Structure formats: structure tokens, C-alpha cells
GROMACS .gro file of C-alpha atoms in nm:
model
  215
    1MET     CA    1   3.022  -2.063   0.685
    2THR     CA    2   2.653  -2.055   0.765
    3GLU     CA    3   2.417  -2.320   0.632
    4LEU     CA    4   2.066  -2.181   0.585
    5SER     CA    5   1.743  -2.345   0.480
    6PHE     CA    6   1.398  -2.190   0.432
    7HIS     CA    7   1.052  -2.337   0.482
    8VAL     CA    8   0.727  -2.146   0.419
    9GLN     CA    9   0.490  -2.240   0.701
   10ASP     CA   10   0.187  -2.027   0.621
   11VAL     CA   11   0.057  -1.742   0.406
   12PHE     CA   12  -0.225  -1.521   0.534
   13PRO     CA   13  -0.390  -1.183   0.457
   14GLU     CA   14  -0.241  -0.890   0.646
   15PRO     CA   15  -0.550  -0.744   0.819
   16PHE     CA   16  -0.423  -0.390   0.883
   17ALA     CA   17  -0.247  -0.312   0.554
   18VAL     CA   18  -0.370  -0.010   0.356
   19ALA     CA   19  -0.309  -0.190   0.023
   20PRO     CA   20  -0.366  -0.562  -0.049
   21ASN     CA   21  -0.091  -0.748   0.129
   22LEU     CA   22  -0.031  -1.112   0.215
   23THR     CA   23   0.225  -1.220   0.472
   24ALA     CA   24   0.434  -1.536   0.444
   25ARG     CA   25   0.555  -1.690   0.768
   26VAL     CA   26   0.896  -1.843   0.684
   27GLU     CA   27   1.102  -2.064   0.913
   28VAL     CA   28   1.475  -2.001   0.864
   29THR     CA   29   1.712  -2.268   1.001
   30GLU     CA   30   2.089  -2.233   1.044
   31SER     CA   31   2.234  -2.585   1.080
   32SER     CA   32   2.609  -2.522   1.120
   33GLY     CA   33   2.580  -2.377   1.471
   34ALA     CA   34   2.686  -2.025   1.368
   35ALA     CA   35   2.513  -1.728   1.526
   36VAL     CA   36   2.330  -1.508   1.274
   37HIS     CA   37   2.353  -1.141   1.369
   38ALA     CA   38   2.102  -1.022   1.104
   39LEU     CA   39   1.952  -1.141   0.779
   40ALA     CA   40   1.861  -0.935   0.471
   41VAL     CA   41   1.632  -1.158   0.267
   42ARG     CA   42   1.524  -1.112  -0.093
   43CYS     CA   43   1.263  -1.342  -0.240
   44GLN     CA   44   1.120  -1.406  -0.584
   45VAL     CA   45   0.775  -1.565  -0.569
   46ARG     CA   46   0.667  -1.769  -0.871
   47ILE     CA   47   0.345  -1.945  -0.962
   48ASP     CA   48   0.404  -2.299  -1.092
   49PRO     CA   49   0.080  -2.386  -1.278
   50GLN     CA   50   0.198  -2.736  -1.373
   51ARG     CA   51   0.169  -2.852  -1.011
   52ARG     CA   52  -0.211  -2.876  -1.009
   53ARG     CA   53  -0.507  -2.997  -1.215
   54TYR     CA   54  -0.775  -2.769  -1.364
   55THR     CA   55  -1.149  -2.801  -1.410
   56ASP     CA   56  -1.310  -2.721  -1.745
   57GLY     CA   57  -1.433  -2.391  -1.600
   58GLU     CA   58  -1.083  -2.297  -1.488
   59ALA     CA   59  -0.941  -2.398  -1.827
   60GLU     CA   60  -1.186  -2.159  -1.995
   61GLY     CA   61  -1.070  -1.876  -1.769
   62LEU     CA   62  -0.705  -1.957  -1.846
   63LEU     CA   63  -0.753  -1.959  -2.224
   64ASP     CA   64  -0.610  -1.608  -2.259
   65LEU     CA   65  -0.294  -1.706  -2.070
   66PHE     CA   66  -0.215  -2.059  -2.185
   67GLY     CA   67  -0.438  -2.129  -2.484
   68PRO     CA   68  -0.648  -2.450  -2.515
   69ARG     CA   69  -0.557  -2.762  -2.316
   70GLU     CA   70  -0.390  -2.929  -2.614
   71ARG     CA   71  -0.120  -2.660  -2.604
   72TRP     CA   72  -0.054  -2.674  -2.229
   73THR     CA   73   0.250  -2.903  -2.257
   74ALA     CA   74   0.426  -2.607  -2.421
   75THR     CA   75   0.256  -2.308  -2.255
   76LEU     CA   76   0.192  -2.412  -1.893
   77LYS     CA   77   0.519  -2.281  -1.750
   78PRO     CA   78   0.616  -2.114  -1.418
   79PHE     CA   79   0.592  -1.734  -1.414
   80GLN     CA   80   0.687  -1.463  -1.168
   81TRP     CA   81   0.425  -1.326  -0.932
   82MET     CA   82   0.634  -1.074  -0.736
   83GLN     CA   83   0.968  -0.984  -0.579
   84THR     CA   84   0.986  -0.886  -0.215
   85SER     CA   85   1.233  -0.845   0.071
   86THR     CA   86   1.262  -0.812   0.447
   87VAL     CA   87   1.523  -0.781   0.725
   88ALA     CA   88   1.528  -1.029   1.012
   89GLN     CA   89   1.683  -1.000   1.357
   90GLY     CA   90   1.964  -1.224   1.474
   91PHE     CA   91   1.913  -1.580   1.592
   92THR     CA   92   2.086  -1.908   1.662
   93GLY     CA   93   1.938  -2.235   1.538
   94SER     CA   94   1.612  -2.123   1.379
   95SER     CA   95   1.375  -1.830   1.362
   96VAL     CA   96   1.043  -1.744   1.200
   97VAL     CA   97   1.050  -1.445   0.963
   98GLU     CA   98   0.743  -1.264   0.830
   99LEU     CA   99   0.783  -1.182   0.462
  100PRO     CA  100   0.547  -0.917   0.312
  101LEU     CA  101   0.380  -1.009  -0.017
  102PRO     CA  102   0.230  -0.693  -0.176
  103CYS     CA  103  -0.046  -0.785  -0.425
  104THR     CA  104  -0.232  -0.622  -0.711
  105TYR     CA  105  -0.573  -0.692  -0.863
  106ASP     CA  106  -0.490  -0.534  -1.199
  107PHE     CA  107  -0.629  -0.768  -1.466
  108GLU     CA  108  -0.350  -0.670  -1.704
  109VAL     CA  109  -0.108  -0.855  -1.473
  110THR     CA  110  -0.058  -1.223  -1.558
  111ALA     CA  111  -0.078  -1.341  -1.196
  112SER     CA  112  -0.409  -1.160  -1.136
  113LYS     CA  113  -0.560  -1.319  -1.448
  114TYR     CA  114  -0.445  -1.660  -1.332
  115LEU     CA  115  -0.572  -1.619  -0.975
  116HIS     CA  116  -0.909  -1.485  -1.089
  117ALA     CA  117  -0.962  -1.790  -1.312
  118LEU     CA  118  -0.928  -2.044  -1.028
  119ASP     CA  119  -1.225  -2.202  -0.851
  120GLU     CA  120  -1.224  -2.147  -0.477
  121ALA     CA  121  -1.363  -2.478  -0.352
  122GLY     CA  122  -1.070  -2.688  -0.229
  123SER     CA  123  -0.823  -2.551  -0.483
  124THR     CA  124  -0.479  -2.401  -0.426
  125VAL     CA  125  -0.225  -2.175  -0.595
  126PRO     CA  126   0.110  -2.361  -0.636
  127LEU     CA  127   0.385  -2.121  -0.527
  128VAL     CA  128   0.764  -2.141  -0.536
  129PHE     CA  129   0.968  -1.909  -0.311
  130LEU     CA  130   1.326  -1.847  -0.435
  131PHE     CA  131   1.545  -1.693  -0.165
  132SER     CA  132   1.865  -1.489  -0.183
  133GLY     CA  133   2.021  -1.204   0.014
  134THR     CA  134   2.287  -1.141   0.277
  135VAL     CA  135   2.375  -1.300   0.612
  136PHE     CA  136   2.554  -1.095   0.879
  137THR     CA  137   2.742  -1.305   1.135
  138ARG     CA  138   2.955  -1.245   1.443
  139GLY     CA  139   3.321  -1.337   1.400
  140VAL     CA  140   3.645  -1.308   1.597
  141ALA     CA  141   3.741  -1.001   1.395
  142GLY     CA  142   3.399  -0.839   1.414
  143PHE     CA  143   3.115  -0.889   1.167
  144GLY     CA  144   3.121  -1.132   0.878
  145VAL     CA  145   2.914  -1.099   0.561
  146GLU     CA  146   2.798  -1.392   0.347
  147ARG     CA  147   2.561  -1.441   0.056
  148ILE     CA  148   2.254  -1.661   0.080
  149PRO     CA  149   2.304  -1.926  -0.191
  150TRP     CA  150   2.078  -1.888  -0.494
  151ASP     CA  151   1.950  -2.247  -0.467
  152ARG     CA  152   1.752  -2.186  -0.144
  153GLU     CA  153   1.381  -2.235  -0.213
  154SER     CA  154   1.052  -2.357  -0.067
  155THR     CA  155   0.717  -2.452  -0.217
  156TYR     CA  156   0.375  -2.369  -0.073
  157ASP     CA  157   0.019  -2.437  -0.189
  158LEU     CA  158  -0.180  -2.121  -0.115
  159PRO     CA  159  -0.554  -2.186  -0.070
  160VAL     CA  160  -0.748  -1.987  -0.329
  161GLY     CA  161  -0.984  -1.884  -0.048
  162VAL     CA  162  -0.703  -1.686   0.115
  163TRP     CA  163  -0.654  -1.485  -0.205
  164ARG     CA  164  -1.030  -1.432  -0.238
  165GLU     CA  165  -1.047  -1.310   0.123
  166LEU     CA  166  -0.773  -1.055   0.056
  167VAL     CA  167  -0.935  -0.924  -0.263
  168GLN     CA  168  -1.282  -0.905  -0.106
  169ALA     CA  169  -1.147  -0.704   0.187
  170HIS     CA  170  -0.988  -0.438  -0.036
  171TYR     CA  171  -1.203  -0.450  -0.354
  172PRO     CA  172  -1.548  -0.579  -0.253
  173ASN     CA  173  -1.730  -0.697  -0.569
  174THR     CA  174  -1.497  -0.495  -0.793
  175GLY     CA  175  -1.180  -0.532  -1.001
  176TRP     CA  176  -0.935  -0.313  -1.192
  177VAL     CA  177  -0.899  -0.293  -1.571
  178ARG     CA  178  -0.649  -0.057  -1.740
  179LEU     CA  179  -0.787   0.119  -2.049
  180ASP     CA  180  -0.632   0.347  -2.311
  181HIS     CA  181  -0.722   0.719  -2.279
  182ASP     CA  182  -0.904   0.718  -2.613
  183THR     CA  183  -1.105   0.412  -2.508
  184LEU     CA  184  -1.202   0.581  -2.180
  185ALA     CA  185  -1.308   0.896  -2.367
  186ALA     CA  186  -1.520   0.694  -2.611
  187LEU     CA  187  -1.675   0.501  -2.322
  188ALA     CA  188  -1.758   0.828  -2.143
  189ARG     CA  189  -1.925   0.963  -2.458
  190TYR     CA  190  -2.130   0.642  -2.491
  191LYS     CA  191  -2.237   0.669  -2.126
  192ALA     CA  192  -2.345   1.032  -2.164
  193ALA     CA  193  -2.526   0.972  -2.496
  194HIS     CA  194  -2.731   0.686  -2.349
  195GLY     CA  195  -2.797   0.851  -2.013
  196LEU     CA  196  -2.621   0.579  -1.815
  197ILE     CA  197  -2.515   0.636  -1.455
  198GLY     CA  198  -2.161   0.497  -1.465
  199LEU     CA  199  -1.886   0.343  -1.676
  200ASP     CA  200  -1.959  -0.001  -1.531
  201VAL     CA  201  -2.320   0.026  -1.652
  202ALA     CA  202  -2.195   0.146  -1.993
  203ILE     CA  203  -1.971  -0.158  -2.031
  204SER     CA  204  -2.252  -0.391  -1.920
  205ASP     CA  205  -2.481  -0.228  -2.178
  206LEU     CA  206  -2.225  -0.283  -2.454
  207LEU     CA  207  -2.170  -0.646  -2.351
  208GLN     CA  208  -2.542  -0.718  -2.347
  209GLY     CA  209  -2.571  -0.557  -2.688
  210ALA     CA  210  -2.305  -0.800  -2.810
  211GLY     CA  211  -2.502  -1.093  -2.673
  212GLU     CA  212  -2.286  -1.160  -2.369
  213VAL     CA  213  -2.471  -1.284  -2.060
  214ILE     CA  214  -2.371  -1.106  -1.737
  215ALA     CA  215  -2.431  -1.315  -1.426
   0.00000   0.00000   0.00000
């Protein structure tokens, strides 16, 4: 039987990806001495918001997700960011595997709301990587197949600056908001009726009319 452990060493933006993509560098160690022929890894990545403190400004940005601070003992719970997978080549002892982490900047997604609310200066995103999958080994009768136990995990504190760097590279000074078709049609009519040059300007005009200050 193989004995595998996983340790996330680093997470960094993938510079040549067409869509926003982080890459996690994961050290995989096999401690029983068995030779691993190949490894099919599945990973669930969760954000564990209880593992860090929040400024008042961050708390305001998280109001929509977790409510006011006095409710956080009940609402501040881990939630899923993504599921991903990769295939690694064979090794003996240990090997470093690069795990792709495809990201979205859709503000309807819980993780994007959370990440957007965090201050960049010195702060981190507390991540938990939960591993599973299949191990292919060499045996006397040919290949052996084993399951990666479900209790294999690793934590990692992702600097918020790394997330900001990724978003800025793919969506410079912009973000994504999903709107209902009727809302989009009404917004387009408002834009045309007021002679505005774009939907962004139309929304800014409506916000200013409601007394909201746009930085």
C-alpha cells in the first residue's frame, strides 16, 4: 500500500493562460517506499474564513455574505471555491505537481465576493486543499490501482496581492456582474434616453442619483 501526503508549497498566477488561472505547486510524498507509476489527482479547494481577522472595511464588504460581526459565530463557515484535477508522472519518494486553479471574477459567485472584499496590504486568503483520486503503482503482476484516502489535505495562506495581480492582468479596472435580460433592456433604454455612452456610465448615473458616492 502506498502512503501519500500532500503539501502546497506555493500558488502563483499562470502568466500565459487565456482565462484567469492560478497554479498551485504541490509536493507529493510517498513514504512507504513504493514506486508510483502515475497519479490522477482530484482536489477540492475551500476558503476557510475563520482562520483570519478582518478590518472594519473588510467586514463592511463581507456584510452580504456573512451579515454583521455579531452573527459571524454562526455564519463564518468554510465554503467551496473550486474543484480541479491533474495527472502527474511517476516518481519514487517525492515529486512536485502543478495543479491548475481556474478562477472567475463573476460577482454572483460567493468566492469572488469574498476575495473582492479583502484588503490587499499584508492580508491573505485562508485556503484548504482536500485531495482525492487514484494512484497507479507497479506490482509483480503488473499495475496496481489504489485510491487516495479522503483525509489527505493541506492548508495555504494565499496573499491577496496574488489574486489582485491575476484579476488585474485579465480584467484591468473592470469586473463582471450578471443581470436579468429585462434589467439589461431597461438599463439600455435608460442609457439611450439620457444620451449616455455606455452601460457603465448609466449605472454610475443611477447610483449618483441615489446618493451613492463613486470613488
